[in-house]
């Protein structure tokens, strides 16, 4: 199910993201399977059928698929089992946008930051399955060195109300890619006293609130 979105993400992040798949079938099945042959990224098999060093080093549970995101400086940024619609397009959106860590919720990514003496306006994109809503809290804020800068305006959404993504991500109508939608919106925040190099976005302090950390201002 995840492969079509991963393929699209891989195509849109050439030179910025490498994907290596570790197949856990018997080598004969891996070599002969047509789906395995069609995978666009590196598709390897260590012959250990899920009992080798790769699983022991990276995987906390025996689940397929299991994802590990590793930074260029060899730090593990994110691990997860299963698949959520919009994860990989959100990841690529973050990779192609300002430097940020959106691994707390990959479906949300920051596309642009404009900061000046009048305030800070941030362009966001949310990817998700059509029919599924998201909500941004009215007490969202930016944080720098423990100081809050509260949201003052929203465009494209209404704060504290459900928003359903309306824009199809791809022209196809069949399969999981036909169900992938996105919404663009902007939030404006109180101005920084001094423009920082980076900040954290926090969608309030309630349970389940998401964050995007270490957002760079370029």
PDB file of C-alpha atoms in Angstrom:
ATOM      1  CA  UNK A   1       0.000   0.000   0.000  1.00  0.00           C
ATOM      2  CA  UNK A   2       2.810   2.441   0.852  1.00  0.00           C
ATOM      3  CA  UNK A   3       4.852   1.832  -2.295  1.00  0.00           C
ATOM      4  CA  UNK A   4       3.038   4.265  -4.674  1.00  0.00           C
ATOM      5  CA  UNK A   5       3.435   7.213  -2.300  1.00  0.00           C
ATOM      6  CA  UNK A   6       7.026   6.247  -1.543  1.00  0.00           C
ATOM      7  CA  UNK A   7       7.738   6.081  -5.282  1.00  0.00           C
ATOM      8  CA  UNK A   8       6.312   9.589  -5.806  1.00  0.00           C
ATOM      9  CA  UNK A   9       8.296  10.900  -2.831  1.00  0.00           C
ATOM     10  CA  UNK A  10      11.473   9.278  -4.098  1.00  0.00           C
ATOM     11  CA  UNK A  11      11.025  10.897  -7.508  1.00  0.00           C
ATOM     12  CA  UNK A  12      10.474  14.345  -5.984  1.00  0.00           C
ATOM     13  CA  UNK A  13      13.483  14.167  -3.659  1.00  0.00           C
ATOM     14  CA  UNK A  14      16.255  13.013  -5.998  1.00  0.00           C
ATOM     15  CA  UNK A  15      19.631  13.895  -4.515  1.00  0.00           C
ATOM     16  CA  UNK A  16      18.107  14.692  -1.104  1.00  0.00           C
ATOM     17  CA  UNK A  17      16.645  11.386   0.070  1.00  0.00           C
ATOM     18  CA  UNK A  18      17.873   7.840  -0.501  1.00  0.00           C
ATOM     19  CA  UNK A  19      15.657   4.834   0.194  1.00  0.00           C
ATOM     20  CA  UNK A  20      16.997   1.358   0.904  1.00  0.00           C
ATOM     21  CA  UNK A  21      14.496  -1.477   1.270  1.00  0.00           C
ATOM     22  CA  UNK A  22      15.482  -4.632   3.160  1.00  0.00           C
ATOM     23  CA  UNK A  23      13.408  -7.559   1.928  1.00  0.00           C
ATOM     24  CA  UNK A  24      12.758 -10.333   4.471  1.00  0.00           C
ATOM     25  CA  UNK A  25      11.633 -13.110   2.129  1.00  0.00           C
ATOM     26  CA  UNK A  26      13.752 -16.041   1.078  1.00  0.00           C
ATOM     27  CA  UNK A  27      16.251 -14.912  -1.515  1.00  0.00           C
ATOM     28  CA  UNK A  28      14.655 -17.048  -4.232  1.00  0.00           C
ATOM     29  CA  UNK A  29      11.252 -15.434  -3.661  1.00  0.00           C
ATOM     30  CA  UNK A  30      12.818 -11.964  -3.526  1.00  0.00           C
ATOM     31  CA  UNK A  31      14.676 -12.502  -6.805  1.00  0.00           C
ATOM     32  CA  UNK A  32      11.668 -13.893  -8.675  1.00  0.00           C
ATOM     33  CA  UNK A  33       8.865 -11.624  -7.463  1.00  0.00           C
ATOM     34  CA  UNK A  34       7.654  -9.103 -10.072  1.00  0.00           C
ATOM     35  CA  UNK A  35       6.676  -6.499  -7.482  1.00  0.00           C
ATOM     36  CA  UNK A  36      10.130  -6.731  -5.922  1.00  0.00           C
ATOM     37  CA  UNK A  37      11.714  -6.220  -9.345  1.00  0.00           C
ATOM     38  CA  UNK A  38       9.623  -3.074  -9.957  1.00  0.00           C
ATOM     39  CA  UNK A  39      10.773  -1.178  -6.838  1.00  0.00           C
ATOM     40  CA  UNK A  40      12.484   2.057  -7.882  1.00  0.00           C
ATOM     41  CA  UNK A  41      14.948   2.452  -4.992  1.00  0.00           C
ATOM     42  CA  UNK A  42      17.621   0.104  -3.670  1.00  0.00           C
ATOM     43  CA  UNK A  43      15.948  -3.200  -2.849  1.00  0.00           C
ATOM     44  CA  UNK A  44      18.243  -5.497  -0.888  1.00  0.00           C
ATOM     45  CA  UNK A  45      18.003  -8.837   0.879  1.00  0.00           C
ATOM     46  CA  UNK A  46      20.514  -9.813   3.574  1.00  0.00           C
ATOM     47  CA  UNK A  47      19.451 -13.469   3.560  1.00  0.00           C
ATOM     48  CA  UNK A  48      18.617 -13.371   7.284  1.00  0.00           C
ATOM     49  CA  UNK A  49      14.798 -13.281   6.895  1.00  0.00           C
ATOM     50  CA  UNK A  50      14.350 -10.639   9.568  1.00  0.00           C
ATOM     51  CA  UNK A  51      16.835 -12.105  12.044  1.00  0.00           C
ATOM     52  CA  UNK A  52      20.013 -10.280  11.064  1.00  0.00           C
ATOM     53  CA  UNK A  53      22.012  -7.319  12.297  1.00  0.00           C
ATOM     54  CA  UNK A  54      19.842  -4.740  10.505  1.00  0.00           C
ATOM     55  CA  UNK A  55      16.727  -5.719  12.450  1.00  0.00           C
ATOM     56  CA  UNK A  56      18.670  -6.026  15.713  1.00  0.00           C
ATOM     57  CA  UNK A  57      20.203  -2.558  15.243  1.00  0.00           C
ATOM     58  CA  UNK A  58      17.168  -0.572  14.097  1.00  0.00           C
ATOM     59  CA  UNK A  59      13.866  -2.326  14.756  1.00  0.00           C
ATOM     60  CA  UNK A  60      12.078  -2.181  18.103  1.00  0.00           C
ATOM     61  CA  UNK A  61       9.258  -4.510  17.025  1.00  0.00           C
ATOM     62  CA  UNK A  62       8.685  -7.229  14.463  1.00  0.00           C
ATOM     63  CA  UNK A  63       6.404  -5.405  12.064  1.00  0.00           C
ATOM     64  CA  UNK A  64       6.289  -4.872   8.308  1.00  0.00           C
ATOM     65  CA  UNK A  65       6.646  -2.250   6.990  1.00  0.00           C
ATOM     66  CA  UNK A  66       9.043  -0.702   9.463  1.00  0.00           C
ATOM     67  CA  UNK A  67      10.685   2.625   8.645  1.00  0.00           C
ATOM     68  CA  UNK A  68      13.859   4.234   9.930  1.00  0.00           C
ATOM     69  CA  UNK A  69      14.838   7.764   8.880  1.00  0.00           C
ATOM     70  CA  UNK A  70      18.571   8.444   9.211  1.00  0.00           C
ATOM     71  CA  UNK A  71      20.140  11.884   8.844  1.00  0.00           C
ATOM     72  CA  UNK A  72      23.304  12.526   6.802  1.00  0.00           C
ATOM     73  CA  UNK A  73      25.231  12.760  10.086  1.00  0.00           C
ATOM     74  CA  UNK A  74      24.047   9.221  10.951  1.00  0.00           C
ATOM     75  CA  UNK A  75      21.457  10.077  13.622  1.00  0.00           C
ATOM     76  CA  UNK A  76      18.128   8.233  13.743  1.00  0.00           C
ATOM     77  CA  UNK A  77      15.432  10.897  13.364  1.00  0.00           C
ATOM     78  CA  UNK A  78      12.265   8.805  13.172  1.00  0.00           C
ATOM     79  CA  UNK A  79      11.115   5.191  13.415  1.00  0.00           C
ATOM     80  CA  UNK A  80       7.639   3.819  12.848  1.00  0.00           C
ATOM     81  CA  UNK A  81       5.715   0.681  11.953  1.00  0.00           C
ATOM     82  CA  UNK A  82       2.786   0.608   9.540  1.00  0.00           C
ATOM     83  CA  UNK A  83       1.857   3.331   7.082  1.00  0.00           C
ATOM     84  CA  UNK A  84      -0.063   6.591   7.266  1.00  0.00           C
ATOM     85  CA  UNK A  85      -1.389   8.201   4.095  1.00  0.00           C
ATOM     86  CA  UNK A  86       0.536  11.426   3.493  1.00  0.00           C
ATOM     87  CA  UNK A  87       3.643  10.524   5.501  1.00  0.00           C
ATOM     88  CA  UNK A  88       6.070  10.455   2.611  1.00  0.00           C
ATOM     89  CA  UNK A  89       4.763  13.432   0.689  1.00  0.00           C
ATOM     90  CA  UNK A  90       4.898  15.416   3.932  1.00  0.00           C
ATOM     91  CA  UNK A  91       8.464  14.267   4.485  1.00  0.00           C
ATOM     92  CA  UNK A  92       9.478  15.374   0.992  1.00  0.00           C
ATOM     93  CA  UNK A  93       7.686  18.699   1.445  1.00  0.00           C
ATOM     94  CA  UNK A  94       9.823  19.273   4.556  1.00  0.00           C
ATOM     95  CA  UNK A  95      13.010  18.182   2.776  1.00  0.00           C
ATOM     96  CA  UNK A  96      12.323  20.634  -0.050  1.00  0.00           C
ATOM     97  CA  UNK A  97      11.297  23.466   2.289  1.00  0.00           C
ATOM     98  CA  UNK A  98      13.107  25.338   5.074  1.00  0.00           C
ATOM     99  CA  UNK A  99      15.238  23.133   7.292  1.00  0.00           C
ATOM    100  CA  UNK A 100      12.907  21.563   9.872  1.00  0.00           C
ATOM    101  CA  UNK A 101      12.117  18.453  11.878  1.00  0.00           C
ATOM    102  CA  UNK A 102       8.508  17.443  11.191  1.00  0.00           C
ATOM    103  CA  UNK A 103       8.949  13.814  12.246  1.00  0.00           C
ATOM    104  CA  UNK A 104       6.479  14.235  15.142  1.00  0.00           C
ATOM    105  CA  UNK A 105       3.761  14.329  12.465  1.00  0.00           C
ATOM    106  CA  UNK A 106       5.000  13.879   8.910  1.00  0.00           C
ATOM    107  CA  UNK A 107       1.680  14.899   7.376  1.00  0.00           C
ATOM    108  CA  UNK A 108       2.379  18.550   8.292  1.00  0.00           C
ATOM    109  CA  UNK A 109       5.279  20.486   6.777  1.00  0.00           C
ATOM    110  CA  UNK A 110       6.392  24.102   6.570  1.00  0.00           C
ATOM    111  CA  UNK A 111       6.907  25.415   3.047  1.00  0.00           C
ATOM    112  CA  UNK A 112       8.010  29.002   3.697  1.00  0.00           C
ATOM    113  CA  UNK A 113       8.796  31.391   6.552  1.00  0.00           C
ATOM    114  CA  UNK A 114       8.570  35.189   6.281  1.00  0.00           C
ATOM    115  CA  UNK A 115       9.676  37.041   9.406  1.00  0.00           C
ATOM    116  CA  UNK A 116       9.966  40.793   9.915  1.00  0.00           C
ATOM    117  CA  UNK A 117       9.173  43.453  12.503  1.00  0.00           C
ATOM    118  CA  UNK A 118       5.409  43.193  11.860  1.00  0.00           C
ATOM    119  CA  UNK A 119       5.126  39.465  12.513  1.00  0.00           C
ATOM    120  CA  UNK A 120       6.035  35.991  11.281  1.00  0.00           C
ATOM    121  CA  UNK A 121       3.948  34.343   8.565  1.00  0.00           C
ATOM    122  CA  UNK A 122       4.396  30.627   7.951  1.00  0.00           C
ATOM    123  CA  UNK A 123       3.061  28.649   4.982  1.00  0.00           C
ATOM    124  CA  UNK A 124       2.057  25.086   5.876  1.00  0.00           C
ATOM    125  CA  UNK A 125       0.923  22.078   3.890  1.00  0.00           C
ATOM    126  CA  UNK A 126      -1.064  19.152   5.265  1.00  0.00           C
ATOM    127  CA  UNK A 127      -1.256  15.828   3.420  1.00  0.00           C
ATOM    128  CA  UNK A 128      -3.899  13.270   4.295  1.00  0.00           C
ATOM    129  CA  UNK A 129      -6.558  10.905   3.098  1.00  0.00           C
ATOM    130  CA  UNK A 130      -9.647  12.530   1.642  1.00  0.00           C
ATOM    131  CA  UNK A 131     -12.464  12.640   4.169  1.00  0.00           C
ATOM    132  CA  UNK A 132     -10.103  12.817   7.152  1.00  0.00           C
ATOM    133  CA  UNK A 133     -10.007  16.162   8.935  1.00  0.00           C
ATOM    134  CA  UNK A 134      -7.336  18.008  10.849  1.00  0.00           C
ATOM    135  CA  UNK A 135      -7.579  20.901  13.279  1.00  0.00           C
ATOM    136  CA  UNK A 136      -5.166  23.673  14.300  1.00  0.00           C
ATOM    137  CA  UNK A 137      -5.605  25.028  17.823  1.00  0.00           C
ATOM    138  CA  UNK A 138      -6.143  28.729  18.410  1.00  0.00           C
ATOM    139  CA  UNK A 139      -3.442  28.667  21.098  1.00  0.00           C
ATOM    140  CA  UNK A 140      -0.694  27.619  18.654  1.00  0.00           C
ATOM    141  CA  UNK A 141       2.577  29.477  19.035  1.00  0.00           C
ATOM    142  CA  UNK A 142       6.215  29.739  18.067  1.00  0.00           C
ATOM    143  CA  UNK A 143       8.831  29.210  20.749  1.00  0.00           C
ATOM    144  CA  UNK A 144      12.363  30.578  20.939  1.00  0.00           C
ATOM    145  CA  UNK A 145      14.447  30.159  24.118  1.00  0.00           C
ATOM    146  CA  UNK A 146      11.309  29.458  26.158  1.00  0.00           C
ATOM    147  CA  UNK A 147       9.425  32.569  24.962  1.00  0.00           C
ATOM    148  CA  UNK A 148       6.067  32.187  23.217  1.00  0.00           C
ATOM    149  CA  UNK A 149       4.924  34.107  20.158  1.00  0.00           C
ATOM    150  CA  UNK A 150       1.200  33.507  19.784  1.00  0.00           C
ATOM    151  CA  UNK A 151      -0.774  33.040  16.571  1.00  0.00           C
ATOM    152  CA  UNK A 152      -2.605  36.202  15.515  1.00  0.00           C
ATOM    153  CA  UNK A 153      -4.222  35.242  12.203  1.00  0.00           C
ATOM    154  CA  UNK A 154      -4.998  32.265   9.957  1.00  0.00           C
ATOM    155  CA  UNK A 155      -5.638  32.105   6.228  1.00  0.00           C
ATOM    156  CA  UNK A 156      -6.995  29.008   4.479  1.00  0.00           C
ATOM    157  CA  UNK A 157      -8.321  27.430   7.683  1.00  0.00           C
ATOM    158  CA  UNK A 158     -10.383  28.436  10.704  1.00  0.00           C
ATOM    159  CA  UNK A 159      -8.601  27.843  13.989  1.00  0.00           C
ATOM    160  CA  UNK A 160     -10.191  25.286  16.328  1.00  0.00           C
ATOM    161  CA  UNK A 161     -12.436  23.982  13.532  1.00  0.00           C
ATOM    162  CA  UNK A 162     -12.159  20.806  11.454  1.00  0.00           C
ATOM    163  CA  UNK A 163     -10.550  21.219   8.028  1.00  0.00           C
ATOM    164  CA  UNK A 164     -10.898  18.599   5.293  1.00  0.00           C
ATOM    165  CA  UNK A 165      -8.157  18.588   2.628  1.00  0.00           C
ATOM    166  CA  UNK A 166      -9.709  19.471  -0.724  1.00  0.00           C
ATOM    167  CA  UNK A 167      -6.859  19.483  -3.265  1.00  0.00           C
ATOM    168  CA  UNK A 168      -5.992  16.176  -4.924  1.00  0.00           C
ATOM    169  CA  UNK A 169      -2.284  15.469  -4.727  1.00  0.00           C
ATOM    170  CA  UNK A 170      -2.266  13.425  -7.962  1.00  0.00           C
ATOM    171  CA  UNK A 171      -4.445  13.160 -11.034  1.00  0.00           C
ATOM    172  CA  UNK A 172      -5.045   9.423 -10.598  1.00  0.00           C
ATOM    173  CA  UNK A 173      -8.388   8.276  -9.232  1.00  0.00           C
ATOM    174  CA  UNK A 174      -7.605   4.656  -8.355  1.00  0.00           C
ATOM    175  CA  UNK A 175      -5.763   3.182  -5.397  1.00  0.00           C
ATOM    176  CA  UNK A 176      -4.200   4.943  -2.463  1.00  0.00           C
ATOM    177  CA  UNK A 177      -2.857   7.807  -4.587  1.00  0.00           C
ATOM    178  CA  UNK A 178      -6.391   8.653  -5.648  1.00  0.00           C
ATOM    179  CA  UNK A 179      -7.227   9.172  -1.974  1.00  0.00           C
ATOM    180  CA  UNK A 180      -4.301  11.481  -1.189  1.00  0.00           C
ATOM    181  CA  UNK A 181      -5.255  15.147  -0.731  1.00  0.00           C
ATOM    182  CA  UNK A 182      -3.568  18.248   0.649  1.00  0.00           C
ATOM    183  CA  UNK A 183      -4.411  21.680   2.007  1.00  0.00           C
ATOM    184  CA  UNK A 184      -2.222  24.789   2.063  1.00  0.00           C
ATOM    185  CA  UNK A 185      -2.728  27.405   4.754  1.00  0.00           C
ATOM    186  CA  UNK A 186      -0.815  30.181   6.503  1.00  0.00           C
ATOM    187  CA  UNK A 187      -0.543  31.262  10.110  1.00  0.00           C
ATOM    188  CA  UNK A 188       0.750  34.604  11.311  1.00  0.00           C
ATOM    189  CA  UNK A 189       2.382  35.027  14.719  1.00  0.00           C
ATOM    190  CA  UNK A 190       3.512  37.822  16.982  1.00  0.00           C
ATOM    191  CA  UNK A 191       6.854  39.253  15.831  1.00  0.00           C
ATOM    192  CA  UNK A 192      10.182  38.128  17.218  1.00  0.00           C
ATOM    193  CA  UNK A 193      12.098  40.743  19.177  1.00  0.00           C
ATOM    194  CA  UNK A 194      15.174  39.651  17.265  1.00  0.00           C
ATOM    195  CA  UNK A 195      14.948  37.349  14.237  1.00  0.00           C
ATOM    196  CA  UNK A 196      16.339  33.990  15.439  1.00  0.00           C
ATOM    197  CA  UNK A 197      18.183  31.395  13.398  1.00  0.00           C
ATOM    198  CA  UNK A 198      15.531  28.781  14.241  1.00  0.00           C
ATOM    199  CA  UNK A 199      12.349  28.250  16.241  1.00  0.00           C
ATOM    200  CA  UNK A 200       9.829  25.558  17.208  1.00  0.00           C
ATOM    201  CA  UNK A 201       6.192  25.554  16.098  1.00  0.00           C
ATOM    202  CA  UNK A 202       3.814  24.127  18.702  1.00  0.00           C
ATOM    203  CA  UNK A 203       0.141  23.516  18.098  1.00  0.00           C
ATOM    204  CA  UNK A 204      -0.800  24.438  21.651  1.00  0.00           C
ATOM    205  CA  UNK A 205       0.064  22.463  24.781  1.00  0.00           C
ATOM    206  CA  UNK A 206      -2.859  20.038  24.794  1.00  0.00           C
ATOM    207  CA  UNK A 207      -2.615  16.270  24.547  1.00  0.00           C
ATOM    208  CA  UNK A 208      -1.964  15.216  20.965  1.00  0.00           C
ATOM    209  CA  UNK A 209      -0.704  18.636  19.896  1.00  0.00           C
ATOM    210  CA  UNK A 210       1.934  18.337  17.201  1.00  0.00           C
ATOM    211  CA  UNK A 211       5.215  20.194  16.853  1.00  0.00           C
ATOM    212  CA  UNK A 212       7.664  21.056  14.102  1.00  0.00           C
ATOM    213  CA  UNK A 213      11.082  21.621  15.632  1.00  0.00           C
ATOM    214  CA  UNK A 214      14.212  23.506  14.631  1.00  0.00           C
ATOM    215  CA  UNK A 215      12.631  25.470  11.797  1.00  0.00           C
ATOM    216  CA  UNK A 216      15.304  27.600  10.149  1.00  0.00           C
ATOM    217  CA  UNK A 217      14.793  31.166   8.991  1.00  0.00           C
ATOM    218  CA  UNK A 218      16.769  31.585   5.818  1.00  0.00           C
TER     219      UNK A 218
END
